[in-house]
XYZ file of C-alpha atoms in Angstrom:
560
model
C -9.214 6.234 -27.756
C -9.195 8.180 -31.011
C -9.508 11.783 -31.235
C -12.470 11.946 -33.043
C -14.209 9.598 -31.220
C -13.514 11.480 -28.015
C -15.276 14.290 -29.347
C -18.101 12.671 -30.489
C -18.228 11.146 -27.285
C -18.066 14.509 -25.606
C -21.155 16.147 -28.323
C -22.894 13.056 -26.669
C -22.275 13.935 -23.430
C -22.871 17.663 -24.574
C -26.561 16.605 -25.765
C -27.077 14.844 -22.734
C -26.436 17.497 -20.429
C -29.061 19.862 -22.893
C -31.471 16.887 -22.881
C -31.149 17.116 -18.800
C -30.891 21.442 -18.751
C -34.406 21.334 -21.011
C -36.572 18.959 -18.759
C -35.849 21.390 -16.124
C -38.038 24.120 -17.507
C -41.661 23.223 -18.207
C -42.272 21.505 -21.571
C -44.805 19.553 -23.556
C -44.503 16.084 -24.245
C -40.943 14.189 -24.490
C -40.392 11.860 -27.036
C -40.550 8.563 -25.426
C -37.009 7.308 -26.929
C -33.967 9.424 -26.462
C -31.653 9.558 -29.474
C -28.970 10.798 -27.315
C -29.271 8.073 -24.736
C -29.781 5.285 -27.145
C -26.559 5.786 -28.579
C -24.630 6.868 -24.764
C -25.695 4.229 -23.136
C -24.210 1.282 -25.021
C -21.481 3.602 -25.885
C -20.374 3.559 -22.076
C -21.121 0.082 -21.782
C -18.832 -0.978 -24.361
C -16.205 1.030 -23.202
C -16.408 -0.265 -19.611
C -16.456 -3.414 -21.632
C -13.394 -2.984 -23.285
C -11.152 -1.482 -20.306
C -12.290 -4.987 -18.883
C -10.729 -6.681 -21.476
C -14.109 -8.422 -22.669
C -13.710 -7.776 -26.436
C -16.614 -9.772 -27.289
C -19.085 -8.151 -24.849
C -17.431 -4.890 -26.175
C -17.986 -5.735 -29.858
C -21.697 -6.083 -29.103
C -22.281 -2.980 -27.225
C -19.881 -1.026 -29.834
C -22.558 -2.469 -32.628
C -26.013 -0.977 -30.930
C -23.663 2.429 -30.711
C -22.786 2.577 -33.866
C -26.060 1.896 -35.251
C -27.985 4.379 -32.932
C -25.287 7.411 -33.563
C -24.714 7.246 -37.192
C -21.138 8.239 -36.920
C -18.359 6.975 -39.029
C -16.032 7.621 -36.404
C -17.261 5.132 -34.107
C -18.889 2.824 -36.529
C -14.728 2.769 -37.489
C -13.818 2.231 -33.884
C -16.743 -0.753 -33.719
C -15.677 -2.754 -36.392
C -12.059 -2.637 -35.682
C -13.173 -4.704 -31.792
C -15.411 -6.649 -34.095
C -12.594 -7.709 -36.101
C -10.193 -8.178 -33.064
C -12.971 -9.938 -31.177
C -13.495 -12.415 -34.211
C -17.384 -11.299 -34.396
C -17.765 -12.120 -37.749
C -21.569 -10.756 -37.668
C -21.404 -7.627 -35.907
C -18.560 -7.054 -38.020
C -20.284 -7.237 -41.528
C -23.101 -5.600 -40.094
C -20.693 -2.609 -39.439
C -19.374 -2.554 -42.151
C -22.437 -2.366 -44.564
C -23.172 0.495 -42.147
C -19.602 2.292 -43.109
C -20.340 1.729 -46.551
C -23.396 3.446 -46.632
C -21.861 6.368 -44.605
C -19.430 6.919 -47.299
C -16.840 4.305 -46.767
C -13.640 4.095 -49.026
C -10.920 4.580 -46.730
C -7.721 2.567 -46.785
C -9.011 1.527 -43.243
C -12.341 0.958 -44.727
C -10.892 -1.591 -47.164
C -8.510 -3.092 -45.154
C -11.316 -3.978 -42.786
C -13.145 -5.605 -45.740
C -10.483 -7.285 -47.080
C -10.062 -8.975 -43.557
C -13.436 -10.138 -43.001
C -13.167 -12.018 -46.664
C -10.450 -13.567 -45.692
C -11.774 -14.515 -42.418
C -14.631 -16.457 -44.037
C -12.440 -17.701 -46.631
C -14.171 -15.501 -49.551
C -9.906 -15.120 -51.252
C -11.260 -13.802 -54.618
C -13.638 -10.600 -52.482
C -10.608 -9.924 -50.278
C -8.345 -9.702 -53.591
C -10.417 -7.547 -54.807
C -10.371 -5.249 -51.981
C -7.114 -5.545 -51.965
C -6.079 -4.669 -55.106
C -8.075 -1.516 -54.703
C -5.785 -1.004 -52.009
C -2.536 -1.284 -54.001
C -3.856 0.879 -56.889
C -3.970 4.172 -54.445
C -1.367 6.242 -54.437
C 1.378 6.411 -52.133
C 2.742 4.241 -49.467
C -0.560 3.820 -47.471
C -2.564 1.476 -49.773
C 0.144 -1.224 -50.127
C 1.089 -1.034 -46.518
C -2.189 -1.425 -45.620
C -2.219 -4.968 -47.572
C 1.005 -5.464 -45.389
C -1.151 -5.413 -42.344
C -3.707 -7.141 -43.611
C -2.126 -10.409 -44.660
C -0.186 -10.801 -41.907
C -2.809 -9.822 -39.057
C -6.279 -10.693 -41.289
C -5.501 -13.748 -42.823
C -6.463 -17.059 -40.916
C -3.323 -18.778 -41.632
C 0.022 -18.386 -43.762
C -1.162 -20.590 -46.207
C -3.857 -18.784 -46.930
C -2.027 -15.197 -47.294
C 0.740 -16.979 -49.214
C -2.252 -17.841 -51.611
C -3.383 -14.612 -51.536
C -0.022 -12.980 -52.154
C 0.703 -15.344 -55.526
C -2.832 -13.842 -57.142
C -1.780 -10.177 -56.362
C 1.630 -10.778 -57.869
C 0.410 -12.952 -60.768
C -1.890 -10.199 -62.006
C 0.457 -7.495 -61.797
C -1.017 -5.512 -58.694
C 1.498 -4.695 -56.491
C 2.237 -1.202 -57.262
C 5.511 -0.840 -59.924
C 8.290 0.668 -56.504
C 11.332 -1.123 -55.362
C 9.916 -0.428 -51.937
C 6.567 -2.170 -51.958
C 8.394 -4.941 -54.003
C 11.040 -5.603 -51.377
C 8.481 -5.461 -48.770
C 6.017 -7.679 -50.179
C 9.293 -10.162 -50.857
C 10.302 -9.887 -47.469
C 6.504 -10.890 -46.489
C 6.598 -14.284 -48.358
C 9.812 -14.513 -46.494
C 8.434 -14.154 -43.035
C 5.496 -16.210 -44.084
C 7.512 -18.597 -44.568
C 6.840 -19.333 -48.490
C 10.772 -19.981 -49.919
C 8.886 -20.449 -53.580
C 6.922 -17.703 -53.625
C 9.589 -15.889 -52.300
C 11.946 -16.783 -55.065
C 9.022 -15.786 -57.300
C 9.059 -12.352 -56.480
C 12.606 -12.344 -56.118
C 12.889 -13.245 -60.277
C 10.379 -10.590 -60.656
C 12.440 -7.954 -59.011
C 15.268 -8.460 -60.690
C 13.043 -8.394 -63.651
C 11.659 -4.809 -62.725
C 14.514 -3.410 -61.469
C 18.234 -4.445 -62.825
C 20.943 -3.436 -61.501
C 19.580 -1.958 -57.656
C 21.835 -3.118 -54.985
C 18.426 -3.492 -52.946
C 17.274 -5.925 -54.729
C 20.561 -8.345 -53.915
C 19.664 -7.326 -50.420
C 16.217 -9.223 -50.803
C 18.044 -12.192 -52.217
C 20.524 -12.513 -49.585
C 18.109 -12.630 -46.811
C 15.939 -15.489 -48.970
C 19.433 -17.151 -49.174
C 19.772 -16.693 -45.210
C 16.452 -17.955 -44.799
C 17.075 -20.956 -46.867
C 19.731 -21.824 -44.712
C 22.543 -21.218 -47.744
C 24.952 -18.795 -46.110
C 27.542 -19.179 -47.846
C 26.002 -18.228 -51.096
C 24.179 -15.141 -49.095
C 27.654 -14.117 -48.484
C 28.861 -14.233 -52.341
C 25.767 -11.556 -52.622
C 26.811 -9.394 -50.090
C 30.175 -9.673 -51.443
C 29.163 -8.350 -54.779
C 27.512 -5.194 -53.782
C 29.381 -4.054 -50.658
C 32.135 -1.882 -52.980
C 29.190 0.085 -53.979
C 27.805 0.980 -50.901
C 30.750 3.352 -49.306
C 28.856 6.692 -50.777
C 25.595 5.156 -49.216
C 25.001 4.889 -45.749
C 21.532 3.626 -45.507
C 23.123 0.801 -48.071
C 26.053 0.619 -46.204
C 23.881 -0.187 -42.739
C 21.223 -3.151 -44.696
C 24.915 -4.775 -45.725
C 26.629 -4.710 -42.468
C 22.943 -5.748 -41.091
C 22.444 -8.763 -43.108
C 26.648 -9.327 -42.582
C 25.137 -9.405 -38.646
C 22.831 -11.600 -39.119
C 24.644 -14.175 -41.120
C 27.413 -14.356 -38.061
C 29.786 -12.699 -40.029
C 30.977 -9.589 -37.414
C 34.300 -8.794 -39.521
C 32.705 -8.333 -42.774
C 29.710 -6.355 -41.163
C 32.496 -3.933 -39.682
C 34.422 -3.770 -42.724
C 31.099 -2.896 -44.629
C 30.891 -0.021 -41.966
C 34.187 0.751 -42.551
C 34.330 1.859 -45.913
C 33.316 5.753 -46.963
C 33.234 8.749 -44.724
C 33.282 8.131 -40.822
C 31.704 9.683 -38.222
C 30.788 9.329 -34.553
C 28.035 6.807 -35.503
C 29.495 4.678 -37.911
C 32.544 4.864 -34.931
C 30.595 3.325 -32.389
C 28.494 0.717 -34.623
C 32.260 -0.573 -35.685
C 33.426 -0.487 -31.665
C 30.295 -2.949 -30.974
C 30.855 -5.395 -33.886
C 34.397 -6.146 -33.170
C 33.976 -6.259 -29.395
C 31.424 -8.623 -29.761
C 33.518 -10.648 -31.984
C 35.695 -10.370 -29.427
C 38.279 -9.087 -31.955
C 40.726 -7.003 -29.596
C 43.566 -6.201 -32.317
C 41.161 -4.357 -34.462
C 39.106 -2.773 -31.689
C 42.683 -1.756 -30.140
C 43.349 -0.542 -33.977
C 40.323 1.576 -33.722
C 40.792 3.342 -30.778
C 44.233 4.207 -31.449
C 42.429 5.863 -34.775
C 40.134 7.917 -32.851
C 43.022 8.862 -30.525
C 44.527 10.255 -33.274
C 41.915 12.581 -34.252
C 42.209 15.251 -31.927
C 44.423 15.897 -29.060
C 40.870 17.434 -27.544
C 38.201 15.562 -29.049
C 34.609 16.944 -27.992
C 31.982 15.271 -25.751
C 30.911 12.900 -27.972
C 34.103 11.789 -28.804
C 35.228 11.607 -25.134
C 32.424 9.770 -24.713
C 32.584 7.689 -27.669
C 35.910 6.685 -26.736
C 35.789 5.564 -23.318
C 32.914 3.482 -24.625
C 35.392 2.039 -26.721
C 38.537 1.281 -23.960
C 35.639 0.045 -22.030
C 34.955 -2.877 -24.675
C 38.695 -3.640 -24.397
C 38.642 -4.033 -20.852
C 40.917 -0.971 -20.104
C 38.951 0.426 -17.415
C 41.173 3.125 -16.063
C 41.355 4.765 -19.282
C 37.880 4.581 -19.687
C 37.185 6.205 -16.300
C 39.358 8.722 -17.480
C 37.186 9.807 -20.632
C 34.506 9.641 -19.012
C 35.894 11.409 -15.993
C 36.648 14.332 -18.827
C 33.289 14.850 -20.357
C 33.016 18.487 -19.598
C 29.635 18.766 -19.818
C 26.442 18.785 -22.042
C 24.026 16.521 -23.252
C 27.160 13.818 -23.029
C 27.682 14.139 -19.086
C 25.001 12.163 -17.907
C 25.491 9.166 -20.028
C 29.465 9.424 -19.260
C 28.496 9.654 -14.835
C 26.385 6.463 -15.292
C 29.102 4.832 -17.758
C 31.951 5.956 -15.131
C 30.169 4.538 -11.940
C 29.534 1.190 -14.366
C 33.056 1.369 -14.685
C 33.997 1.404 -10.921
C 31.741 -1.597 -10.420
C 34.377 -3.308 -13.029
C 37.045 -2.359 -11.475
C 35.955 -3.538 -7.986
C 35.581 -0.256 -6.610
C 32.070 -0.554 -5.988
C 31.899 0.851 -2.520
C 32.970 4.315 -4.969
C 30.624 3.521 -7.887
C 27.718 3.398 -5.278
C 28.947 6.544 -3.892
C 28.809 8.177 -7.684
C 25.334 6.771 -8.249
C 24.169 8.584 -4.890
C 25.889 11.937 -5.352
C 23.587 11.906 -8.937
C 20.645 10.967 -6.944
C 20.708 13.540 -4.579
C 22.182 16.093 -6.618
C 19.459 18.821 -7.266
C 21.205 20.905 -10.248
C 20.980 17.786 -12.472
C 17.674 16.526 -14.367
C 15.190 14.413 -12.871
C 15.898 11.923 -15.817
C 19.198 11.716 -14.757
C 18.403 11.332 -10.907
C 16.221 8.322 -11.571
C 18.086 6.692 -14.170
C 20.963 6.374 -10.974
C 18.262 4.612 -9.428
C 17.770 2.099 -12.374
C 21.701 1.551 -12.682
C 22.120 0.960 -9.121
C 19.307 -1.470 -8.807
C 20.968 -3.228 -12.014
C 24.529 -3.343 -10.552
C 23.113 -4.902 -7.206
C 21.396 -7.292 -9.525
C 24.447 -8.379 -11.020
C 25.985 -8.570 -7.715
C 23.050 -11.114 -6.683
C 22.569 -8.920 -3.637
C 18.694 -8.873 -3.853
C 18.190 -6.732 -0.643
C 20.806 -4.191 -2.126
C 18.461 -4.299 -5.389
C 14.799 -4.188 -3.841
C 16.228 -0.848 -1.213
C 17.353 0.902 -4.720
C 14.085 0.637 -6.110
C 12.492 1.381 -2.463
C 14.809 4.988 -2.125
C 13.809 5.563 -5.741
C 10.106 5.379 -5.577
C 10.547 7.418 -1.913
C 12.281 10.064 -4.315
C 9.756 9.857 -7.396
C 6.653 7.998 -6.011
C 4.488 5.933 -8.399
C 7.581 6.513 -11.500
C 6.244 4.344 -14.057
C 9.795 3.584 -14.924
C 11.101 2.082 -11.962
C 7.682 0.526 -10.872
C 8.251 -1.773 -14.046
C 11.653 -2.704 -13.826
C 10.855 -3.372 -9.808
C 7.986 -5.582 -11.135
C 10.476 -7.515 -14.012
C 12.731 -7.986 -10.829
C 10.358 -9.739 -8.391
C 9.334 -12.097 -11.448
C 13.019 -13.075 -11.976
C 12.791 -13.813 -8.169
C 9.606 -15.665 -8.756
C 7.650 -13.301 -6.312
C 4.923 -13.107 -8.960
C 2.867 -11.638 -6.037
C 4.565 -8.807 -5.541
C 5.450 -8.367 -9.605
C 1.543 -8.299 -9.865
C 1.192 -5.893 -7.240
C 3.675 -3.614 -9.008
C 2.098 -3.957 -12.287
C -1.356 -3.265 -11.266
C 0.117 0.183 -9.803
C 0.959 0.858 -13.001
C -2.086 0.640 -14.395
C -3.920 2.613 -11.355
C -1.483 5.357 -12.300
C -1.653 4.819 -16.470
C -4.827 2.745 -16.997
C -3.683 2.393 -20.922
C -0.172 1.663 -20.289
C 0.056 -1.043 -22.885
C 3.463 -2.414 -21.318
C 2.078 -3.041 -18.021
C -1.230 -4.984 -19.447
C 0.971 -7.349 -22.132
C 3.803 -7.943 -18.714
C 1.101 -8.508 -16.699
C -1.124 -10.382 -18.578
C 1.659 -12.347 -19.800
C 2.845 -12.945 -16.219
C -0.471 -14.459 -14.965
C -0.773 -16.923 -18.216
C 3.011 -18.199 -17.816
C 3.085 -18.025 -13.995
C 0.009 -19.073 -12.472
C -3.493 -20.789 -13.329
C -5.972 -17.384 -13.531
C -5.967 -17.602 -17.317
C -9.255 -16.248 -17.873
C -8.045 -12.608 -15.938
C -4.488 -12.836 -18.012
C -6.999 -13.203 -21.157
C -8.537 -10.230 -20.106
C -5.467 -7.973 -19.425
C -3.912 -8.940 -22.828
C -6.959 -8.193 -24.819
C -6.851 -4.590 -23.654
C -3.200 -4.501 -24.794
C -4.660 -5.821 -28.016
C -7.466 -3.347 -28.468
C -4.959 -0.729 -28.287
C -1.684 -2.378 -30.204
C -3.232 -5.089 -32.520
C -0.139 -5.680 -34.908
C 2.430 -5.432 -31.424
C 4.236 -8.926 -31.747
C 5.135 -9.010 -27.939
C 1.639 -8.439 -27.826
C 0.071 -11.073 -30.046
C 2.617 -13.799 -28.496
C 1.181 -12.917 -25.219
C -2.312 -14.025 -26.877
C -1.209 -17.076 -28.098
C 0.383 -18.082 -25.090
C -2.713 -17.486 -22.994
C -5.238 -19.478 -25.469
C -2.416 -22.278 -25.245
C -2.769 -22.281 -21.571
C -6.429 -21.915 -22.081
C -6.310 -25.275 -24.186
C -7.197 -23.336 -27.622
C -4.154 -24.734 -29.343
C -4.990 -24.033 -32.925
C -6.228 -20.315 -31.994
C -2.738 -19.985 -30.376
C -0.595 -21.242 -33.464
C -2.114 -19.420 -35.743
C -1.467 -15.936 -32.939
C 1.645 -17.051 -32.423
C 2.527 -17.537 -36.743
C 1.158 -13.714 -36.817
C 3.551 -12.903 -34.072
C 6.355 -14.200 -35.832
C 5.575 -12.672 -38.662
C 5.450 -9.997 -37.426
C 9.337 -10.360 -35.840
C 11.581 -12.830 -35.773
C 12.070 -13.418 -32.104
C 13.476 -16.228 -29.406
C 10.822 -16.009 -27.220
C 8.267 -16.519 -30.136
C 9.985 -19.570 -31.482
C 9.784 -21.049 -28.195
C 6.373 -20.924 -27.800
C 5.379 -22.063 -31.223
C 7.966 -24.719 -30.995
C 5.946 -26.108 -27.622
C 2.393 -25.484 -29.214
C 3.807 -27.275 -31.966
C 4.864 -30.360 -30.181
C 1.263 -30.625 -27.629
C 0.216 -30.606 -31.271
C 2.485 -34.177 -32.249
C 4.515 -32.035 -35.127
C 7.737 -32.518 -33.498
C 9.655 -31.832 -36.521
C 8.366 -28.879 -37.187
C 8.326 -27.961 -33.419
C 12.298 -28.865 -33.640
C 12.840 -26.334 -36.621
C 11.670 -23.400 -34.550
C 13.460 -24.740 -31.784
C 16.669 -23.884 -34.028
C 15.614 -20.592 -34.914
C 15.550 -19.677 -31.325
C 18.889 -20.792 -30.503
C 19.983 -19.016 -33.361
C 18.704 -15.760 -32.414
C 19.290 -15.956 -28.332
C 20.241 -19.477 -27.018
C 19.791 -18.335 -23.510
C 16.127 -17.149 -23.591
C 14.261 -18.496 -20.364
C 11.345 -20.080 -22.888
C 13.992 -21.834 -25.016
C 15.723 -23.312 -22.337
C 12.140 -24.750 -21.038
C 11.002 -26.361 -23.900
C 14.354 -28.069 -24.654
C 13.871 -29.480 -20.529
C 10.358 -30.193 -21.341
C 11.004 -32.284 -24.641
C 14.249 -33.809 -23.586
C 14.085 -37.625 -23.620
């Protein structure tokens, strides 16, 4: 809940208790309608409402608040569960109210500019919009960010929307907001429009190594890699004086598969611990022992006594090659510090490789029980063991971990979740439930536990209307979350709403580019007969993680 809305809730509640104080003592007449109660009464409603997960019941109560109370707080609070609730009416009604309490907000417009584009009014949202991208600073345009990704009913219609702002000159004359609105066509899957404002930023701004950045992820996106690469190629000599340059190249070097080139981007200009251990990962994951064996033997050499993090750093490093005993050993010397935790867990990991598990159980128990250290610490050696017994496949080992942990830190939130992740692998969606729901006794808003459970109940079982329910609370409180918004689409699919879940699920990949994501769109897709496009998403989720659990079931489901 906002913070001014709490304390207009608690001058409510204030009044109330006055209202209650004053009819103790003798009076004359009371007015037969109480402002106060008028406006608490369907204030607490809607809340209860809302904590239910019943945003359209909310949105109504929210409305007869907000008129009753006057308050721009809530009648702020109101229209954004209008808008998430789809109430078109209560929503305009709210906002005519905002406007006549002195509405011009960047919220205030963004909320406008949504509801036109809801009812398919493009020319009134561009106008709102383009207020929005004359303010100044970052928060105008970024607002329009928001809004054509989460507002819009479909991509077509913010692609639309997009080509009138940048035909008429209104997006605001920074590289930033110009990459970013770029990237948006990008993610909304527009390749023209895209190249559009790519010609326009090379226009604007000649010569800005940024600007090749935008073109080689429209190349990437266009499936032309090789021409992506030329780009990169072209501006990586000028990046070794810039690190947050240097990082987007190596990134989009990443991205594009290419692991050497990303860690010979990284490579160039000054080095430190950072820029160390982003190199180790990229050529251990290329699997590219010579260089990674090159690289230790560099940070060998500087020091004959480097400090914690460099200890640390480099038993991270003979770890990646595989050279466990001189891993154990750096870690084993981490004198102490904010670097000694990190380099016990890493050491008892360590163990487990080397088959001495019998001593990297030992390790994990000394931490638990050991008193001096932080309670962080203590419970994080309940998390690795659990994980190690997990990789064992010893279940029992993995469920009495989480059991001693909880008897050492009852109800942690921390290990309560990861318990609950663990029965779902296990399929005991009971018992994950049961876990999650403790969770929210203990954190009624935690926003992880309502998306993972209400997620849970709309993949695993049939109680779609309850998984509706838990997700829309996540919503209320997260509306642009992608995990979030996927777990919406994916209930009104198994709800039968397909068209309501593809366009949720187009916002959530929008909103990041994820396996999971492209799974479900790619099944929604094909319920929906548009198999080809069902099998491009299918692609881009075995490009980003071939092994996601989703992925895997959709290419069982639709194999002939």
């Amino acid at each position: 809940m906002q913070a001014p809305l709490r304390l207009f809730i608690s001058a409510v509640l204030l009044l109330l208790a006055s209202a209650f104080s004053a009819s103790a003592a003798p009076a004359a007449k009371v007015p037969t309608a109480d402002p106060v109660i008028e406006t608490l009464e369907p204030l607490m409603a809607a809340e209860f409402a809302l904590q239910a997960g019943r945003l359209e019941e909310a949105s109504r109560w929210y409305l007869q608040a907000a008129l009753a109370a006057d308050d721009e707080a809530l009648t702020e609070r109101a229209t954004r569960i209008a808008l998430l609730s789809r109430d078109d009416e209560s929503a305009a009604r709210l906002l005519e109210l905002w406007r006549s309490q002195g509405g011009n907000s960047v919220n205030f417009l963004g909320a406008e500019a949504s509801l036109a584009l809801r009812r398919g009014d493009e020319r009134k949202a561009q106008r709102f919009l383009v207020q929005l991208l004359g303010m100044p600073g970052d928060e105008g345009w970024r607002q329009v960010l928001g809004v054509m990704i989460a507002g819009a009913r479909d991509p077509a219609q913010s692609s639309r929307v997009l080509e009138g702002l940048v035909r008429r000159g209104s997006i605001p004359p920074t590289l930033q907001a110009w990459l970013a609105f770029g990237g948006l066509a990008q993610r909304l899957e527009q390749p023209e429009l895209a190249e559009r404002i790519v010609a326009e930023v090379l226009k604007r701004f000649p010569g800005e190594p940024r600007v090749a950045l935008l073109r080689v992820s429209q190349l990437r996106e266009a499936r032309r890699p090789d021409e992506a690469r030329e780009v990169l190629a072209s501006i990586a000599e000028r990046a070794g004086d810039d690190d947050e340059l240097r990082l987007a190249i190596a990134y989009e070097y990443d991205t594009l598969g290419d692991l050497a080139a990303a860690e010979a981007t990284l490579a160039r200009g000054e080095q430190d611990d950072q820029t160390y251990g982003l190199r180790a990962s990229l050529l251990a994951r290329a699997k590219d022992n010579a260089a990674l064996l090159a690289l230790y033997e560099e940070l060998r050499a500087r020091g004959q006594v480097p400090d914690p993090r460099r200890r640390l750093l480099l038993g991270q490093v003979a770890e990646f090659l595989k050279r466990y005993d001189e891993a154990l050993n750096w870690y084993q010397g981490v004198p102490g510090g904010a670097q000694r935790v990190p380099a016990m867990l890493r050491s008892a990991n360590v163990l487990h490789e080397l088959d001495r598990a019998d001593e990297a159980f030992a390790q994990l128990r000394e931490m638990q029980a050991d008193a001096s250290t932080t309670d962080t610490a203590r419970r994080d050696a309940y998390l690795l063991e659990a994980s190690l017994h997990e990789r064992d496949e010893d279940a029992a080992a993995e469920k009495d971990a989480f059991s001693r942990g909880l008897a050492a830190f009852p109800d942690d939130l921390e290990i309560l979740y990861a318990r609950a992740l663990s029965w779902e692998r296990g399929d005991d969606i009971p018992r994950a439930e049961a876990d999650l729901r403790r969770i929210l006794v203990i954190d009624p808003e935690s926003v992880a536990a309502l998306n993972a459970l209400g997620y849970t109940l709309a993949d695993r079982t049939d109680r779609y209307q309850e998984a509706l329910e838990l997700i829309n609370r996540a919503r209320a409180a997260e509306p642009d979350n992608a995990a979030i918004t996927d777990s919406y689409g994916w209930v009104l699919y198994r709800l039968g709403r397909n068209d309501e879940a593809l366009v949720a699920l187009r916002q959530a990949f929008a909103l990041q580019k994820d396996a999971e994501i492209a799974a479900h769109l790619a099944e929604v897709l094909w319920e929906l007969g548009r198999h080809d496009e069902a099998r491009k998403y299918l692609e881009e989720a075995e490009r980003i993680d071939p092994d996601n659990r989703a992925l895997k079931r959709v290419q069982e489901m639709i194999a002939p």
